[in-house]
C-alpha cells in the first residue's frame, strides 16, 4: 500500500517534517512518501498562494498515478486542489483540513482551529462549512506567525498559549492544528494544552490508509470521473490530458 | 491494541458476522472482539428497540473498560447510546452510522442510505443532521426487510435492486449500508451496484484503530467527562456508579 | 381527560413538586397524575443517566396506556425517550424542553436556558436544533447546582442571578428553566428577573391538554406507529411486546 | 379570560365560522369573541392583500386592548401583522400559521400544508422558515380554490383529494390547513384523509389560552415593547399613538 | 429610463436628501424622482410603523405604474411592502436593505449594520436571513438615535464611533448603513471609518438601473404576478383593484 | 471607467462573444475590454480545468492593475480564482455566477441554472451555497453540450427546451445561464422560455460598473488585503510578488 503525501508548497524542509509525521502513524506494511511541489509558492498564506500551488500539486498527482500510488494526502490546511486531485486519482485523496475536522468531530462537541496568519481564518471556516463541520468548528484563531517560522523553537510557547486561549474562549473539547507545518508540535501541544490536539497530516494518513483497507475509492461517476481530455496552452501546455 | 465491537441487539449469529467483517479490516496487531448485548431486543427496528438496547450496551462498555479495551464500535446503524458510551470510555467510541457517513463523504458529493424498515429513515436523517452530513445524505431508502431476515440469500437481490434504484433516484456517488446485518453483503453489492458501498462496521473499525494510532481519545472535559456518581434503583440498580 | 406526567428520575419528592406545578395549570375537568420512575437514576445529569432513565419511563407509558391515560408529559429537560414514548402512546406525548422552547418562541425573538450542570448544555442545544428552535435559543447557561439541591432555599438567589446574567449576555426576551426541579421557582424568578420565565412542566401540561381538546394525537403512520413486536431478553425480558 | 380572534379580511360570514371553531375548543371559563376587520380586502390571496389587511387588523388590537382582551388570535394563514400586533398587545398574540405549524410538529416527523391559491405557497414556506418549522414542513400544496369559495360544499372533496395526494407525495404524518376558511372542514378531512389534520384557528385558540393560564405574555423589552409614539398623517392619521 | 424612489415615511426633508443621494449615482440618461408617502408615520422605528407605512407606499407604486415609472427603490431599511410592491410593478423593485446587503457581500467576507433604534435589529437580521446574507451579516448595532434626529450635525460623530466599534467587535470588512436617513453620511463615514461604507439608497438605485439595462423585470408567473382583483372596504376602499 | 472582462479559458472566439455582451450593457462612458487567458484550458468543464485556468487569469488581473483597470469580471460560471483575484485588485472583482445568482434573486422566489456538462452541477450548487443563494437556486440542469459547441446553431433549441423543462420541474421564476458561452443566447431564450433569463456576463458588468459608481471597492483589511510577498519557483516563478 503506497500513500503519497504532497506538500503543496516548495519548501522541502517542511516536506521532511510532514513525511516524518505521516510515517509515524502508518501501519507496518504501508509505504509513505512525501513529495515537494516543484512549482509554486514557498508557503501558502493567501488565496493567491493557494491558487498558484495547485498546478504543481496536480502534477504530483498525475506523477503518482503513473508511479502506482494508491492514495494521497494534500498536506496544506487550505486543502488546495482537493476536488481536482480527486478527479485525477483512482484511489482516495484527502486534505488535511478535511481529515482533521472530521477526526476532531469524533472527540467531543466542538473544536478550535489554531493557525498561522489570521487572514486565512475565513477560508478555514469555508472548509468547515463545506465538510459539514461548521457546527463543530467553534472558532479559528490566527497567531500571525508566518508558516516558515513555525520551526523556530521560540514560537512553540506562543502557539501553546494560543491553544489554551482558544479552548477557554470557545469552550472547545479539542484543538485542530491549522497548518501542516505544525504537525510535529502535536505531542508537545497535547501535553501543554490538556485537550486532544489533532494534526491533519497524521489524521489524513490513517484515514487514507483506512479507506484503502476498506477497498474504497472515489466514485467514478459524474463529477469526480476523470476530467475530459482538453488542450492546454501557454506555460501550462504540459498539463494537456 | 484491543477494539471491542458491541452488537447492541441480542442475536449472536449477527455478532459473529459483525466480528468477521471487523476483523477483515483490522491491522495485524489489532485485536478485535465482538460481544453480544445480554439484555435487550433481538433486533432494533424502532425507537423503542433502540432505547431498550442501550442499558445492555452500556454494560458492555463498562465491562470493556474493566477488561482493558482501548476503543469501541457500536454496531447498529442507529448509533444507540453513543454519547453515553463516550462518557464511560477512556478511549474512542464510534457508531457505525457516524463512521459510514463520514467515510462516504470522502468519496464523492453525495450518498444514499439503503436500510431495512422504512420507519427508521427519519432517525437516519436525524443522525446525518447531527454529524453534519445532511448535505451529503441524498436519501434514505427502506426495503422493509426485517433485520433478522437479512441473512436469507433470497434478499440479496432485493437489496442490490434497492441500491441501484437509490443511486438513480438520488444521483448519488456511493451507497451507505443502513444496518450492521448488511456488513457481509458489502463486496457483493459493490460488484452489483457499480458505485462504492460503505459498510459502517468496517469503516468504524478502521477509524477507531486510526484514532488509537494517533493517540486520540474523547475529550475529558465537560460534556463527555465520566458521568457523576449516582444511585440507581429497581431493575437497573446494578448500574449505580 | 387524564394526563400522566412521568418523572423520569426516581426521586419522589421531585415528583410531588412536578405534580403540584402541573395541576396548577390544568383546566377544571383535567385529571393530572404524576408518577415516579421505578428503575433508574436518582437524578439525570449526564447522557448515561438520561439513557438509563428511559426503560423505566417507557414502562410508565405502557402502564398509562393500560390505565387509560389520554396524554403524557415527560418531565425532564433532556426529553429522554420522547420518540419511543410517542410510538407506544395512542395520544400526545410532550417533553418539557420541547414544550418550553416552543412556548418561549411565542414571547419574543430569543430566550436563554438556565439549567443545572454545565455539562448538559450541549444536549439542550441539540434539542433546540431538533425542534427547530435553535435560532431562538440564544444561550444555555449552567449553574452547576446539582438537580437534587434545587430545593435548597439558598440556591434560589444563585439561579435568579444566573437568569439576570443570561438575559444581559444573550440579549434575550425570556428565560426557559432547564430542569423539572426548577418548576416551582417559576413565579419567584419571574418577579426577580423581569422577563417572562417559562417552566416546561406547566407549558407541556397545557399543550398536551390543548392537543387533546383539539382531538389531535400522534400520527399512526410509519415512524411513530406502534413498535413491531419483538423478543426482549435478560433484565429487560419484561419489555417484550 | 377573554380571547379576541381577529379575522383580517372583511368577510363577516367567514368570521362567524372562525368564531364557531375557536369557541368549540375553548375552556368553559374562556370568552372567545371573533371580530371582522373593517378596512381591507374581502379575502387575502396575495402579498398586496396581506399588506393592506394589516392596518385594520391593528386597529382591532388597539380596540381589544381598550376593551380588556387578554390575548389574540390572528385568523389568517399568512399571519399578517403578527409582530406589529405583538408590540401593541400586553398579552399573547398568535398567528394561525404559527400555531398550526408548531402543533403539527408535535404529531410526527413532518406535515404538508394544503391551501387555497398556489401563489401563496412561497409565503407559507417563509413562515415555516421564520418559525423554525422548515424541516417539518414537507410541502405546501395549492388547490387554486379562492378563499371565498371554500364554503361551497362541492370543494370539500377537492380539498380532501389534495390532502391525500400531499400525504402520499410528501410522506407526511399530518396535514396543516392553510386557510382560516378551512377551519370547519377539519373534522371532515380528518375522517377522509386518515392522518391528523390541524386547523390553526383551533390550535391558536388553545395555545393563547394556555399561555394565559401560564401567566405568560410577550416580553416587554426591546423589539416588542410598545411602539414609540409617532405622528401619522393622511388616511391613517387616526393611527397616531 | 425612469426610476422612482419611494420614501415610505411622510417626512419630506428626508425625501429630499434621499433624492439627492440617488441622483448622485444615476447614469446621465436616467431620471430619478423621489416621492414622499402621503399616509403613514413620520418615521419608521417599529413593526407598527413599518406595517402602517405600507398602504401609502403601495399607492405610490400604483401611481408610478400609471405615470410610466420603469423601476422602483423602497427607501427604508426595513424594506416595507417589498413583495407586495413587486406584485404591482411591471419592472424591478428593490429595497435598500436588500440592495445594500448584497452589495456589501461583494466587498469582503462580512459586514456590520449600524442603525438607529436597537429595537429594529431583529428585523434587520430577519431580512439578512431572507436574502441569504445571514452568513455575511456579522452584527446589527443600534445607536438609539431616532430617525428624525439623524440630520443633527452632532450625531455624525456618534455614528462614526458606532461604525468603528462595530468593525472592531465583528471583525467586519464593511459597514452597511441601516437607515435611508443616513445616506448622506456615506462619504463622511467612509473617510472616518476606513472600510467601505454601503448606503442602500445608492446601491438600490444603481442595481435597479442595472436590471433595467439588462432588460430584466420581476417574473410574471405565480407568486409575483399582479394580485387578483379584490374588493377593499373602509378607509382603504380606494385600494380596490 | 475601465472594466476588464477576463475569459479564463484560452478560446478567443468566446472572448469576442463575451466582450460583445458586456459592451452591450455598459454605460456610455464605460470602457469594456475583454481579454483571453494565455495559459490554460481551451474550455472549463471540470475541477481540473477550473484549477488550471487560475494562474493565467490572475496574471490578467496583475496586468490589468498595471494598465489601470478599475474593476473586473471573471467570465466563467465556476467563478475560478475569484478570491485570489480580489486580493490582487484594488477595485471590485465579480464572478459571473455570483452576479447572475444575486441578480436572479431580485426577480422572484427561485431560479434554475441551465448549464453545459452535468458534472459541473455540484460546483454550481457549492457556489450558490457560498453566496447565500442556495435557497433560491431550485435546480442545476446539465445539457451535456460541451462549452465549445455552444455556438453551433443547432444547440439553441436544445438549450431552450432544457430551460422550459427546468422551469416546469423546479417551479422557478427565472433562468440563470450556466456558462459564459451562452451569453449571446440570452435574448433568444428570453423570448422562447417566457421567464426572465439572466446572463452573468451582462449582470456582472452592470454590477461592477455600479460598484465603481458608488465608489466601492473590496475591503483592504485582513483576508482580502494584497497577498504577502512570496517567492515562487518552477514554471510559476514569474508569479513572485
PDB file of C-alpha atoms in Angstrom, chain E:
ATOM      1  CA  UNK E   1     -35.281  55.288 -18.017  1.00  0.00           C
ATOM      2  CA  UNK E   2     -37.372  56.476 -15.030  1.00  0.00           C
ATOM      3  CA  UNK E   3     -36.658  55.229 -11.526  1.00  0.00           C
ATOM      4  CA  UNK E   4     -38.981  56.193  -8.737  1.00  0.00           C
ATOM      5  CA  UNK E   5     -37.583  56.197  -5.236  1.00  0.00           C
ATOM      6  CA  UNK E   6     -40.308  55.956  -2.626  1.00  0.00           C
ATOM      7  CA  UNK E   7     -39.695  57.274   0.856  1.00  0.00           C
ATOM      8  CA  UNK E   8     -42.114  55.201   2.937  1.00  0.00           C
ATOM      9  CA  UNK E   9     -42.312  57.773   5.702  1.00  0.00           C
ATOM     10  CA  UNK E  10     -44.059  61.129   5.471  1.00  0.00           C
ATOM     11  CA  UNK E  11     -41.092  63.396   6.171  1.00  0.00           C
ATOM     12  CA  UNK E  12     -40.354  65.319   3.004  1.00  0.00           C
ATOM     13  CA  UNK E  13     -36.997  66.700   4.131  1.00  0.00           C
ATOM     14  CA  UNK E  14     -35.807  63.125   4.278  1.00  0.00           C
ATOM     15  CA  UNK E  15     -37.179  62.531   0.782  1.00  0.00           C
ATOM     16  CA  UNK E  16     -35.109  65.442  -0.492  1.00  0.00           C
ATOM     17  CA  UNK E  17     -31.935  64.001   0.943  1.00  0.00           C
ATOM     18  CA  UNK E  18     -32.745  60.553  -0.438  1.00  0.00           C
ATOM     19  CA  UNK E  19     -33.350  62.003  -3.875  1.00  0.00           C
ATOM     20  CA  UNK E  20     -30.019  63.809  -3.785  1.00  0.00           C
ATOM     21  CA  UNK E  21     -28.174  60.595  -2.946  1.00  0.00           C
ATOM     22  CA  UNK E  22     -29.993  58.570  -5.582  1.00  0.00           C
ATOM     23  CA  UNK E  23     -29.425  61.160  -8.300  1.00  0.00           C
ATOM     24  CA  UNK E  24     -25.737  61.349  -7.457  1.00  0.00           C
ATOM     25  CA  UNK E  25     -25.197  57.785  -8.661  1.00  0.00           C
ATOM     26  CA  UNK E  26     -27.638  57.580 -11.578  1.00  0.00           C
ATOM     27  CA  UNK E  27     -26.332  57.452 -15.134  1.00  0.00           C
ATOM     28  CA  UNK E  28     -26.803  60.528 -17.363  1.00  0.00           C
ATOM     29  CA  UNK E  29     -29.897  59.259 -19.146  1.00  0.00           C
ATOM     30  CA  UNK E  30     -31.665  58.053 -16.018  1.00  0.00           C
ATOM     31  CA  UNK E  31     -34.467  60.118 -14.500  1.00  0.00           C
ATOM     32  CA  UNK E  32     -34.701  59.684 -10.738  1.00  0.00           C
ATOM     33  CA  UNK E  33     -37.669  61.014  -8.838  1.00  0.00           C
ATOM     34  CA  UNK E  34     -38.166  60.604  -5.135  1.00  0.00           C
ATOM     35  CA  UNK E  35     -41.683  60.738  -3.708  1.00  0.00           C
ATOM     36  CA  UNK E  36     -42.961  61.016  -0.162  1.00  0.00           C
ATOM     37  CA  UNK E  37     -45.578  58.721   1.284  1.00  0.00           C
ATOM     38  CA  UNK E  38     -48.774  60.654   1.896  1.00  0.00           C
ATOM     39  CA  UNK E  39     -50.291  58.415   4.539  1.00  0.00           C
ATOM     40  CA  UNK E  40     -48.314  56.893   7.352  1.00  0.00           C
ATOM     41  CA  UNK E  41     -45.758  57.585  10.060  1.00  0.00           C
ATOM     42  CA  UNK E  42     -43.283  60.457  10.189  1.00  0.00           C
ATOM     43  CA  UNK E  43     -40.519  57.874  10.642  1.00  0.00           C
ATOM     44  CA  UNK E  44     -40.318  54.067  10.841  1.00  0.00           C
ATOM     45  CA  UNK E  45     -38.971  52.718  14.094  1.00  0.00           C
ATOM     46  CA  UNK E  46     -41.150  49.739  14.962  1.00  0.00           C
ATOM     47  CA  UNK E  47     -43.043  46.871  13.335  1.00  0.00           C
ATOM     48  CA  UNK E  48     -46.145  49.036  13.830  1.00  0.00           C
ATOM     49  CA  UNK E  49     -44.652  51.929  11.868  1.00  0.00           C
ATOM     50  CA  UNK E  50     -43.404  49.557   9.219  1.00  0.00           C
ATOM     51  CA  UNK E  51     -46.805  47.956   8.735  1.00  0.00           C
ATOM     52  CA  UNK E  52     -48.661  51.239   8.542  1.00  0.00           C
ATOM     53  CA  UNK E  53     -46.244  52.745   6.052  1.00  0.00           C
ATOM     54  CA  UNK E  54     -47.143  50.106   3.509  1.00  0.00           C
ATOM     55  CA  UNK E  55     -50.544  51.182   2.136  1.00  0.00           C
ATOM     56  CA  UNK E  56     -49.262  54.638   1.189  1.00  0.00           C
ATOM     57  CA  UNK E  57     -46.115  53.132  -0.254  1.00  0.00           C
ATOM     58  CA  UNK E  58     -48.171  50.792  -2.420  1.00  0.00           C
ATOM     59  CA  UNK E  59     -50.302  53.727  -3.569  1.00  0.00           C
ATOM     60  CA  UNK E  60     -47.082  55.309  -4.840  1.00  0.00           C
ATOM     61  CA  UNK E  61     -46.240  52.173  -6.791  1.00  0.00           C
ATOM     62  CA  UNK E  62     -49.705  52.185  -8.354  1.00  0.00           C
ATOM     63  CA  UNK E  63     -49.265  55.850  -9.216  1.00  0.00           C
ATOM     64  CA  UNK E  64     -45.799  55.170 -10.585  1.00  0.00           C
ATOM     65  CA  UNK E  65     -47.169  52.466 -12.875  1.00  0.00           C
ATOM     66  CA  UNK E  66     -49.770  54.907 -14.176  1.00  0.00           C
ATOM     67  CA  UNK E  67     -47.117  57.561 -14.739  1.00  0.00           C
ATOM     68  CA  UNK E  68     -44.672  55.320 -16.541  1.00  0.00           C
ATOM     69  CA  UNK E  69     -42.026  54.596 -13.929  1.00  0.00           C
ATOM     70  CA  UNK E  70     -39.729  51.788 -15.068  1.00  0.00           C
ATOM     71  CA  UNK E  71     -38.405  50.656 -11.700  1.00  0.00           C
ATOM     72  CA  UNK E  72     -38.589  51.433  -8.001  1.00  0.00           C
ATOM     73  CA  UNK E  73     -36.497  51.761  -4.893  1.00  0.00           C
ATOM     74  CA  UNK E  74     -38.121  51.416  -1.484  1.00  0.00           C
ATOM     75  CA  UNK E  75     -36.035  53.755   0.620  1.00  0.00           C
ATOM     76  CA  UNK E  76     -36.433  52.426   4.152  1.00  0.00           C
ATOM     77  CA  UNK E  77     -34.041  49.860   5.630  1.00  0.00           C
ATOM     78  CA  UNK E  78     -36.918  47.599   6.759  1.00  0.00           C
ATOM     79  CA  UNK E  79     -37.831  47.070   3.089  1.00  0.00           C
ATOM     80  CA  UNK E  80     -41.550  47.513   3.937  1.00  0.00           C
ATOM     81  CA  UNK E  81     -44.029  46.145   1.463  1.00  0.00           C
ATOM     82  CA  UNK E  82     -41.340  44.843  -0.889  1.00  0.00           C
ATOM     83  CA  UNK E  83     -43.146  41.712  -2.049  1.00  0.00           C
ATOM     84  CA  UNK E  84     -46.485  43.473  -2.465  1.00  0.00           C
ATOM     85  CA  UNK E  85     -44.787  46.215  -4.473  1.00  0.00           C
ATOM     86  CA  UNK E  86     -43.183  43.553  -6.639  1.00  0.00           C
ATOM     87  CA  UNK E  87     -46.632  42.154  -7.423  1.00  0.00           C
ATOM     88  CA  UNK E  88     -47.870  45.594  -8.518  1.00  0.00           C
ATOM     89  CA  UNK E  89     -44.944  46.757 -10.619  1.00  0.00           C
ATOM     90  CA  UNK E  90     -44.088  45.554 -14.093  1.00  0.00           C
ATOM     91  CA  UNK E  91     -40.427  46.437 -13.678  1.00  0.00           C
ATOM     92  CA  UNK E  92     -37.909  45.777 -10.927  1.00  0.00           C
ATOM     93  CA  UNK E  93     -38.438  46.868  -7.313  1.00  0.00           C
ATOM     94  CA  UNK E  94     -35.618  46.773  -4.781  1.00  0.00           C
ATOM     95  CA  UNK E  95     -35.469  47.532  -1.097  1.00  0.00           C
ATOM     96  CA  UNK E  96     -32.464  49.373   0.253  1.00  0.00           C
ATOM     97  CA  UNK E  97     -31.618  46.723   2.839  1.00  0.00           C
ATOM     98  CA  UNK E  98     -31.732  44.073   0.126  1.00  0.00           C
ATOM     99  CA  UNK E  99     -29.514  46.114  -2.188  1.00  0.00           C
ATOM    100  CA  UNK E 100     -27.065  47.167   0.493  1.00  0.00           C
ATOM    101  CA  UNK E 101     -26.615  43.675   1.924  1.00  0.00           C
ATOM    102  CA  UNK E 102     -25.989  42.047  -1.461  1.00  0.00           C
ATOM    103  CA  UNK E 103     -23.628  44.884  -2.388  1.00  0.00           C
ATOM    104  CA  UNK E 104     -21.644  44.582   0.823  1.00  0.00           C
ATOM    105  CA  UNK E 105     -21.347  40.859   0.197  1.00  0.00           C
ATOM    106  CA  UNK E 106     -19.206  41.628  -2.869  1.00  0.00           C
ATOM    107  CA  UNK E 107     -16.659  43.586  -0.847  1.00  0.00           C
ATOM    108  CA  UNK E 108     -15.371  41.074   1.659  1.00  0.00           C
ATOM    109  CA  UNK E 109     -16.321  38.274   3.996  1.00  0.00           C
ATOM    110  CA  UNK E 110     -18.684  40.109   6.303  1.00  0.00           C
ATOM    111  CA  UNK E 111     -20.317  43.381   7.138  1.00  0.00           C
ATOM    112  CA  UNK E 112     -21.824  45.114  10.145  1.00  0.00           C
ATOM    113  CA  UNK E 113     -25.067  47.064  10.044  1.00  0.00           C
ATOM    114  CA  UNK E 114     -25.164  50.329  12.022  1.00  0.00           C
ATOM    115  CA  UNK E 115     -28.678  51.585  12.528  1.00  0.00           C
ATOM    116  CA  UNK E 116     -30.939  53.859  14.555  1.00  0.00           C
ATOM    117  CA  UNK E 117     -33.010  52.277  17.327  1.00  0.00           C
ATOM    118  CA  UNK E 118     -31.737  48.987  18.738  1.00  0.00           C
ATOM    119  CA  UNK E 119     -35.259  47.578  18.689  1.00  0.00           C
ATOM    120  CA  UNK E 120     -35.084  47.250  14.892  1.00  0.00           C
ATOM    121  CA  UNK E 121     -32.045  44.931  14.941  1.00  0.00           C
ATOM    122  CA  UNK E 122     -34.123  41.752  14.957  1.00  0.00           C
ATOM    123  CA  UNK E 123     -35.962  42.817  11.826  1.00  0.00           C
ATOM    124  CA  UNK E 124     -32.665  43.589  10.067  1.00  0.00           C
ATOM    125  CA  UNK E 125     -31.425  40.109  10.927  1.00  0.00           C
ATOM    126  CA  UNK E 126     -34.665  38.635   9.564  1.00  0.00           C
ATOM    127  CA  UNK E 127     -34.046  40.451   6.289  1.00  0.00           C
ATOM    128  CA  UNK E 128     -30.458  39.200   6.117  1.00  0.00           C
ATOM    129  CA  UNK E 129     -31.813  35.690   6.606  1.00  0.00           C
ATOM    130  CA  UNK E 130     -34.461  36.149   3.934  1.00  0.00           C
ATOM    131  CA  UNK E 131     -31.968  37.474   1.378  1.00  0.00           C
ATOM    132  CA  UNK E 132     -29.450  34.718   2.039  1.00  0.00           C
ATOM    133  CA  UNK E 133     -26.968  37.181   3.547  1.00  0.00           C
ATOM    134  CA  UNK E 134     -27.131  35.968   7.152  1.00  0.00           C
ATOM    135  CA  UNK E 135     -23.664  34.433   6.907  1.00  0.00           C
ATOM    136  CA  UNK E 136     -22.214  37.803   5.879  1.00  0.00           C
ATOM    137  CA  UNK E 137     -24.149  39.934   8.354  1.00  0.00           C
ATOM    138  CA  UNK E 138     -21.852  39.778  11.368  1.00  0.00           C
ATOM    139  CA  UNK E 139     -23.825  42.109  13.582  1.00  0.00           C
ATOM    140  CA  UNK E 140     -26.526  44.770  13.738  1.00  0.00           C
ATOM    141  CA  UNK E 141     -25.709  47.678  16.013  1.00  0.00           C
ATOM    142  CA  UNK E 142     -28.280  50.183  17.232  1.00  0.00           C
ATOM    143  CA  UNK E 143     -27.217  53.693  18.154  1.00  0.00           C
ATOM    144  CA  UNK E 144     -30.591  54.633  19.631  1.00  0.00           C
ATOM    145  CA  UNK E 145     -30.559  57.832  17.629  1.00  0.00           C
ATOM    146  CA  UNK E 146     -34.131  58.446  16.385  1.00  0.00           C
ATOM    147  CA  UNK E 147     -34.506  58.603  12.605  1.00  0.00           C
ATOM    148  CA  UNK E 148     -35.590  62.243  12.608  1.00  0.00           C
ATOM    149  CA  UNK E 149     -32.520  63.356  14.532  1.00  0.00           C
ATOM    150  CA  UNK E 150     -30.065  61.943  12.021  1.00  0.00           C
ATOM    151  CA  UNK E 151     -29.658  65.295  10.309  1.00  0.00           C
ATOM    152  CA  UNK E 152     -28.453  66.870  13.509  1.00  0.00           C
ATOM    153  CA  UNK E 153     -24.736  67.541  12.860  1.00  0.00           C
ATOM    154  CA  UNK E 154     -23.940  66.442  16.408  1.00  0.00           C
ATOM    155  CA  UNK E 155     -24.865  62.811  15.753  1.00  0.00           C
ATOM    156  CA  UNK E 156     -22.341  62.287  12.967  1.00  0.00           C
ATOM    157  CA  UNK E 157     -19.538  61.629  15.373  1.00  0.00           C
ATOM    158  CA  UNK E 158     -21.659  59.215  17.401  1.00  0.00           C
ATOM    159  CA  UNK E 159     -22.436  57.225  14.300  1.00  0.00           C
ATOM    160  CA  UNK E 160     -18.802  57.191  13.181  1.00  0.00           C
ATOM    161  CA  UNK E 161     -17.827  55.864  16.579  1.00  0.00           C
ATOM    162  CA  UNK E 162     -20.524  53.173  16.377  1.00  0.00           C
ATOM    163  CA  UNK E 163     -19.167  52.131  12.981  1.00  0.00           C
ATOM    164  CA  UNK E 164     -15.607  51.851  14.288  1.00  0.00           C
ATOM    165  CA  UNK E 165     -16.789  49.815  17.287  1.00  0.00           C
ATOM    166  CA  UNK E 166     -18.815  47.529  15.045  1.00  0.00           C
ATOM    167  CA  UNK E 167     -15.851  46.862  12.754  1.00  0.00           C
ATOM    168  CA  UNK E 168     -13.672  46.022  15.729  1.00  0.00           C
ATOM    169  CA  UNK E 169     -16.247  43.868  17.518  1.00  0.00           C
ATOM    170  CA  UNK E 170     -17.414  41.944  14.472  1.00  0.00           C
ATOM    171  CA  UNK E 171     -14.134  41.813  12.556  1.00  0.00           C
ATOM    172  CA  UNK E 172     -16.128  43.061   9.589  1.00  0.00           C
ATOM    173  CA  UNK E 173     -14.894  44.251   6.218  1.00  0.00           C
ATOM    174  CA  UNK E 174     -17.599  46.830   5.519  1.00  0.00           C
ATOM    175  CA  UNK E 175     -20.374  48.871   7.096  1.00  0.00           C
ATOM    176  CA  UNK E 176     -23.970  48.845   5.887  1.00  0.00           C
ATOM    177  CA  UNK E 177     -25.938  51.945   6.855  1.00  0.00           C
ATOM    178  CA  UNK E 178     -29.174  50.813   8.464  1.00  0.00           C
ATOM    179  CA  UNK E 179     -31.390  53.776   7.604  1.00  0.00           C
ATOM    180  CA  UNK E 180     -32.212  55.812   4.497  1.00  0.00           C
ATOM    181  CA  UNK E 181     -31.707  58.869   6.642  1.00  0.00           C
ATOM    182  CA  UNK E 182     -28.006  58.073   6.864  1.00  0.00           C
ATOM    183  CA  UNK E 183     -27.491  58.123   3.098  1.00  0.00           C
ATOM    184  CA  UNK E 184     -25.791  61.485   3.008  1.00  0.00           C
ATOM    185  CA  UNK E 185     -23.353  60.473   5.744  1.00  0.00           C
ATOM    186  CA  UNK E 186     -21.844  57.851   3.480  1.00  0.00           C
ATOM    187  CA  UNK E 187     -18.815  59.830   2.301  1.00  0.00           C
ATOM    188  CA  UNK E 188     -18.095  61.217   5.732  1.00  0.00           C
ATOM    189  CA  UNK E 189     -18.221  57.781   7.332  1.00  0.00           C
ATOM    190  CA  UNK E 190     -16.104  56.174   4.609  1.00  0.00           C
ATOM    191  CA  UNK E 191     -13.375  58.653   5.430  1.00  0.00           C
ATOM    192  CA  UNK E 192     -13.772  58.308   9.174  1.00  0.00           C
ATOM    193  CA  UNK E 193     -14.072  54.557   9.468  1.00  0.00           C
ATOM    194  CA  UNK E 194     -11.572  53.294   6.925  1.00  0.00           C
ATOM    195  CA  UNK E 195     -13.630  50.457   5.479  1.00  0.00           C
ATOM    196  CA  UNK E 196     -16.147  50.601   2.623  1.00  0.00           C
ATOM    197  CA  UNK E 197     -19.477  52.027   3.752  1.00  0.00           C
ATOM    198  CA  UNK E 198     -22.568  50.989   1.822  1.00  0.00           C
ATOM    199  CA  UNK E 199     -25.624  53.203   1.592  1.00  0.00           C
ATOM    200  CA  UNK E 200     -28.652  51.283   0.386  1.00  0.00           C
ATOM    201  CA  UNK E 201     -30.237  54.222  -1.427  1.00  0.00           C
ATOM    202  CA  UNK E 202     -27.312  54.492  -3.798  1.00  0.00           C
ATOM    203  CA  UNK E 203     -26.856  50.739  -4.007  1.00  0.00           C
ATOM    204  CA  UNK E 204     -30.503  50.114  -4.878  1.00  0.00           C
ATOM    205  CA  UNK E 205     -30.535  52.903  -7.442  1.00  0.00           C
ATOM    206  CA  UNK E 206     -27.606  51.522  -9.418  1.00  0.00           C
ATOM    207  CA  UNK E 207     -28.976  47.997  -9.140  1.00  0.00           C
ATOM    208  CA  UNK E 208     -32.447  48.910 -10.411  1.00  0.00           C
ATOM    209  CA  UNK E 209     -30.778  50.854 -13.209  1.00  0.00           C
ATOM    210  CA  UNK E 210     -28.641  47.788 -13.945  1.00  0.00           C
ATOM    211  CA  UNK E 211     -31.647  45.478 -14.055  1.00  0.00           C
ATOM    212  CA  UNK E 212     -33.398  47.837 -16.457  1.00  0.00           C
ATOM    213  CA  UNK E 213     -30.313  47.955 -18.646  1.00  0.00           C
ATOM    214  CA  UNK E 214     -30.298  44.159 -18.701  1.00  0.00           C
ATOM    215  CA  UNK E 215     -33.968  44.160 -19.665  1.00  0.00           C
ATOM    216  CA  UNK E 216     -34.854  42.204 -16.539  1.00  0.00           C
ATOM    217  CA  UNK E 217     -38.058  42.591 -14.622  1.00  0.00           C
ATOM    218  CA  UNK E 218     -39.784  40.566 -11.933  1.00  0.00           C
ATOM    219  CA  UNK E 219     -41.121  37.236 -13.082  1.00  0.00           C
ATOM    220  CA  UNK E 220     -44.773  37.433 -14.037  1.00  0.00           C
ATOM    221  CA  UNK E 221     -45.553  33.865 -13.008  1.00  0.00           C
ATOM    222  CA  UNK E 222     -47.190  32.739  -9.818  1.00  0.00           C
ATOM    223  CA  UNK E 223     -46.305  34.461  -6.611  1.00  0.00           C
ATOM    224  CA  UNK E 224     -45.353  37.834  -8.110  1.00  0.00           C
ATOM    225  CA  UNK E 225     -47.973  38.066 -10.832  1.00  0.00           C
ATOM    226  CA  UNK E 226     -50.347  41.008 -10.448  1.00  0.00           C
ATOM    227  CA  UNK E 227     -52.566  40.417  -7.400  1.00  0.00           C
ATOM    228  CA  UNK E 228     -56.044  39.079  -8.173  1.00  0.00           C
ATOM    229  CA  UNK E 229     -58.718  41.802  -8.321  1.00  0.00           C
ATOM    230  CA  UNK E 230     -60.413  42.218  -4.983  1.00  0.00           C
ATOM    231  CA  UNK E 231     -62.934  44.421  -3.176  1.00  0.00           C
ATOM    232  CA  UNK E 232     -61.491  46.667  -0.462  1.00  0.00           C
ATOM    233  CA  UNK E 233     -63.670  48.397   2.091  1.00  0.00           C
ATOM    234  CA  UNK E 234     -63.474  51.025   4.792  1.00  0.00           C
ATOM    235  CA  UNK E 235     -60.664  53.598   4.793  1.00  0.00           C
ATOM    236  CA  UNK E 236     -58.820  51.533   2.213  1.00  0.00           C
ATOM    237  CA  UNK E 237     -61.704  51.252  -0.246  1.00  0.00           C
ATOM    238  CA  UNK E 238     -59.626  53.209  -2.712  1.00  0.00           C
ATOM    239  CA  UNK E 239     -57.173  50.361  -2.939  1.00  0.00           C
ATOM    240  CA  UNK E 240     -59.689  48.111  -4.697  1.00  0.00           C
ATOM    241  CA  UNK E 241     -58.142  46.712  -7.834  1.00  0.00           C
TER     242      UNK E 241
END
